[in-house]
mmCIF file of C-alpha atoms in Angstrom:
data_model
loop_
_atom_site.group_PDB
_atom_site.id
_atom_site.type_symbol
_atom_site.label_atom_id
_atom_site.label_comp_id
_atom_site.label_asym_id
_atom_site.label_seq_id
_atom_site.Cartn_x
_atom_site.Cartn_y
_atom_site.Cartn_z
ATOM 1 C CA UNK A 1 0.000 0.000 0.000
ATOM 2 C CA UNK A 2 0.890 3.655 0.171
ATOM 3 C CA UNK A 3 1.679 5.699 3.246
ATOM 4 C CA UNK A 4 1.633 9.476 3.513
ATOM 5 C CA UNK A 5 3.299 10.964 6.570
ATOM 6 C CA UNK A 6 2.987 14.637 7.412
ATOM 7 C CA UNK A 7 5.386 16.513 9.650
ATOM 8 C CA UNK A 8 6.159 20.066 10.651
ATOM 9 C CA UNK A 9 3.047 21.052 12.534
ATOM 10 C CA UNK A 10 3.597 23.171 15.603
ATOM 11 C CA UNK A 11 2.389 26.016 17.782
ATOM 12 C CA UNK A 12 3.350 29.371 16.274
ATOM 13 C CA UNK A 13 2.452 32.988 16.927
ATOM 14 C CA UNK A 14 0.397 35.144 14.596
ATOM 15 C CA UNK A 15 2.533 36.334 11.727
ATOM 16 C CA UNK A 16 4.901 33.403 11.987
ATOM 17 C CA UNK A 17 5.834 30.765 9.450
ATOM 18 C CA UNK A 18 5.830 26.998 9.261
ATOM 19 C CA UNK A 19 6.858 24.468 6.666
ATOM 20 C CA UNK A 20 4.921 21.236 6.448
ATOM 21 C CA UNK A 21 6.236 18.138 4.731
ATOM 22 C CA UNK A 22 4.439 15.111 3.360
ATOM 23 C CA UNK A 23 6.471 12.039 2.488
ATOM 24 C CA UNK A 24 4.903 9.304 0.381
ATOM 25 C CA UNK A 25 6.197 5.754 0.486
ATOM 26 C CA UNK A 26 5.151 2.243 -0.387
ATOM 27 C CA UNK A 27 3.827 0.851 -3.630
ATOM 28 C CA UNK A 28 4.216 3.927 -5.832
ATOM 29 C CA UNK A 29 4.504 3.779 -9.600
ATOM 30 C CA UNK A 30 3.649 7.418 -10.144
ATOM 31 C CA UNK A 31 1.907 10.289 -8.377
ATOM 32 C CA UNK A 32 -0.482 12.604 -10.146
ATOM 33 C CA UNK A 33 -1.877 15.500 -8.170
ATOM 34 C CA UNK A 34 -1.058 16.183 -4.538
ATOM 35 C CA UNK A 35 -2.738 18.516 -2.140
ATOM 36 C CA UNK A 36 -2.950 19.917 1.350
ATOM 37 C CA UNK A 37 -6.227 20.083 3.195
ATOM 38 C CA UNK A 38 -7.119 21.295 6.648
ATOM 39 C CA UNK A 39 -9.889 20.719 9.125
ATOM 40 C CA UNK A 40 -10.621 22.969 12.040
ATOM 41 C CA UNK A 41 -12.802 21.829 14.966
ATOM 42 C CA UNK A 42 -16.454 21.849 13.971
ATOM 43 C CA UNK A 43 -15.702 22.630 10.344
ATOM 44 C CA UNK A 44 -15.508 20.650 7.141
ATOM 45 C CA UNK A 45 -12.216 19.667 5.630
ATOM 46 C CA UNK A 46 -11.122 22.228 3.044
ATOM 47 C CA UNK A 47 -8.507 22.359 0.340
ATOM 48 C CA UNK A 48 -5.705 24.831 0.979
ATOM 49 C CA UNK A 49 -3.309 24.030 -1.862
ATOM 50 C CA UNK A 50 -3.016 21.649 -4.770
ATOM 51 C CA UNK A 51 -0.199 20.886 -7.183
ATOM 52 C CA UNK A 52 -0.511 18.950 -10.407
ATOM 53 C CA UNK A 53 2.322 18.906 -12.874
ATOM 54 C CA UNK A 54 3.514 22.472 -12.990
ATOM 55 C CA UNK A 55 0.208 23.991 -11.920
ATOM 56 C CA UNK A 56 -0.806 25.097 -8.455
ATOM 57 C CA UNK A 57 -4.080 26.205 -6.931
ATOM 58 C CA UNK A 58 -4.852 28.119 -3.758
ATOM 59 C CA UNK A 59 -8.151 29.346 -2.392
ATOM 60 C CA UNK A 60 -8.366 33.051 -1.644
ATOM 61 C CA UNK A 61 -8.023 32.414 2.096
ATOM 62 C CA UNK A 62 -4.367 31.395 1.732
ATOM 63 C CA UNK A 63 -3.338 32.863 -1.601
ATOM 64 C CA UNK A 64 -0.136 34.918 -1.396
ATOM 65 C CA UNK A 65 0.648 33.402 2.034
ATOM 66 C CA UNK A 66 1.029 29.674 1.352
ATOM 67 C CA UNK A 67 3.290 28.021 -1.209
ATOM 68 C CA UNK A 68 3.001 24.380 -2.250
ATOM 69 C CA UNK A 69 5.887 22.502 -3.826
ATOM 70 C CA UNK A 70 6.981 18.944 -4.436
ATOM 71 C CA UNK A 71 10.163 16.993 -4.928
ATOM 72 C CA UNK A 72 9.243 14.222 -7.341
ATOM 73 C CA UNK A 73 12.506 12.374 -6.816
ATOM 74 C CA UNK A 74 11.728 12.077 -3.120
ATOM 75 C CA UNK A 75 7.944 11.682 -3.445
ATOM 76 C CA UNK A 76 7.674 14.539 -0.984
ATOM 77 C CA UNK A 77 5.425 17.563 -0.930
ATOM 78 C CA UNK A 78 5.824 20.746 1.077
ATOM 79 C CA UNK A 79 3.653 23.589 2.246
ATOM 80 C CA UNK A 80 5.369 26.811 3.187
ATOM 81 C CA UNK A 81 2.966 28.817 5.326
ATOM 82 C CA UNK A 82 3.742 32.477 5.949
ATOM 83 C CA UNK A 83 1.946 35.283 7.750
ATOM 84 C CA UNK A 84 -0.037 32.758 9.738
ATOM 85 C CA UNK A 85 -3.310 33.784 11.320
ATOM 86 C CA UNK A 86 -5.334 32.250 14.160
ATOM 87 C CA UNK A 87 -7.904 31.138 11.594
ATOM 88 C CA UNK A 88 -5.236 28.922 10.031
ATOM 89 C CA UNK A 89 -5.387 26.746 13.134
ATOM 90 C CA UNK A 90 -6.383 23.241 12.065
ATOM 91 C CA UNK A 91 -5.190 19.727 11.465
ATOM 92 C CA UNK A 92 -3.453 19.700 8.104
ATOM 93 C CA UNK A 93 -3.682 16.608 5.915
ATOM 94 C CA UNK A 94 -1.839 15.720 2.768
ATOM 95 C CA UNK A 95 -3.399 13.763 -0.042
ATOM 96 C CA UNK A 96 -2.062 12.209 -3.210
ATOM 97 C CA UNK A 97 -3.453 10.460 -6.268
ATOM 98 C CA UNK A 98 -1.175 7.469 -6.715
ATOM 99 C CA UNK A 99 -0.810 4.910 -9.456
ATOM 100 C CA UNK A 100 0.391 1.865 -7.571
ATOM 101 C CA UNK A 101 1.392 -0.518 -10.344
ATOM 102 C CA UNK A 102 2.614 -0.498 -13.927
ATOM 103 C CA UNK A 103 -0.129 -2.896 -14.980
ATOM 104 C CA UNK A 104 -3.016 -0.603 -14.039
ATOM 105 C CA UNK A 105 -3.447 3.054 -14.961
ATOM 106 C CA UNK A 106 -5.919 3.657 -12.130
ATOM 107 C CA UNK A 107 -4.983 6.353 -9.635
ATOM 108 C CA UNK A 108 -6.079 5.907 -6.026
ATOM 109 C CA UNK A 109 -6.325 8.722 -3.495
ATOM 110 C CA UNK A 110 -4.464 8.311 -0.251
ATOM 111 C CA UNK A 111 -4.471 10.457 2.874
ATOM 112 C CA UNK A 112 -2.049 11.117 5.654
ATOM 113 C CA UNK A 113 -2.900 11.095 9.357
ATOM 114 C CA UNK A 114 -2.598 14.845 9.751
ATOM 115 C CA UNK A 115 -0.400 17.278 11.619
ATOM 116 C CA UNK A 116 -1.654 19.936 14.024
ATOM 117 C CA UNK A 117 -1.005 23.593 13.308
ATOM 118 C CA UNK A 118 -1.957 26.036 16.034
ATOM 119 C CA UNK A 119 -1.584 29.780 15.597
ATOM 120 C CA UNK A 120 -1.812 31.796 18.776
ATOM 121 C CA UNK A 121 -3.053 35.368 18.800
#
């Protein structure tokens, strides 16, 4: 199977920065799109950044503050978060669409366990 492991979550003050990492391992033939999502208490999970090929997407809530990147050689994705606000507090999850074998061109979506980001005011 495929494992996604996030790291880098922490407690940070308003205006601070954090860099999250997501390392994918296991039965990986290729990875298509990857993304970061977050879920705050009592709220639905929301997309905060997505990267597919050379294209990236950010919702307005994080645009110009967050930067998503990936190292294909390492099967690792990053999220640089700047100018953090208390409303960024959430558990951050990474997700990836993974083709697991050469013999099938089906991509399956996998999720990490999440990493807590807390921004204090």
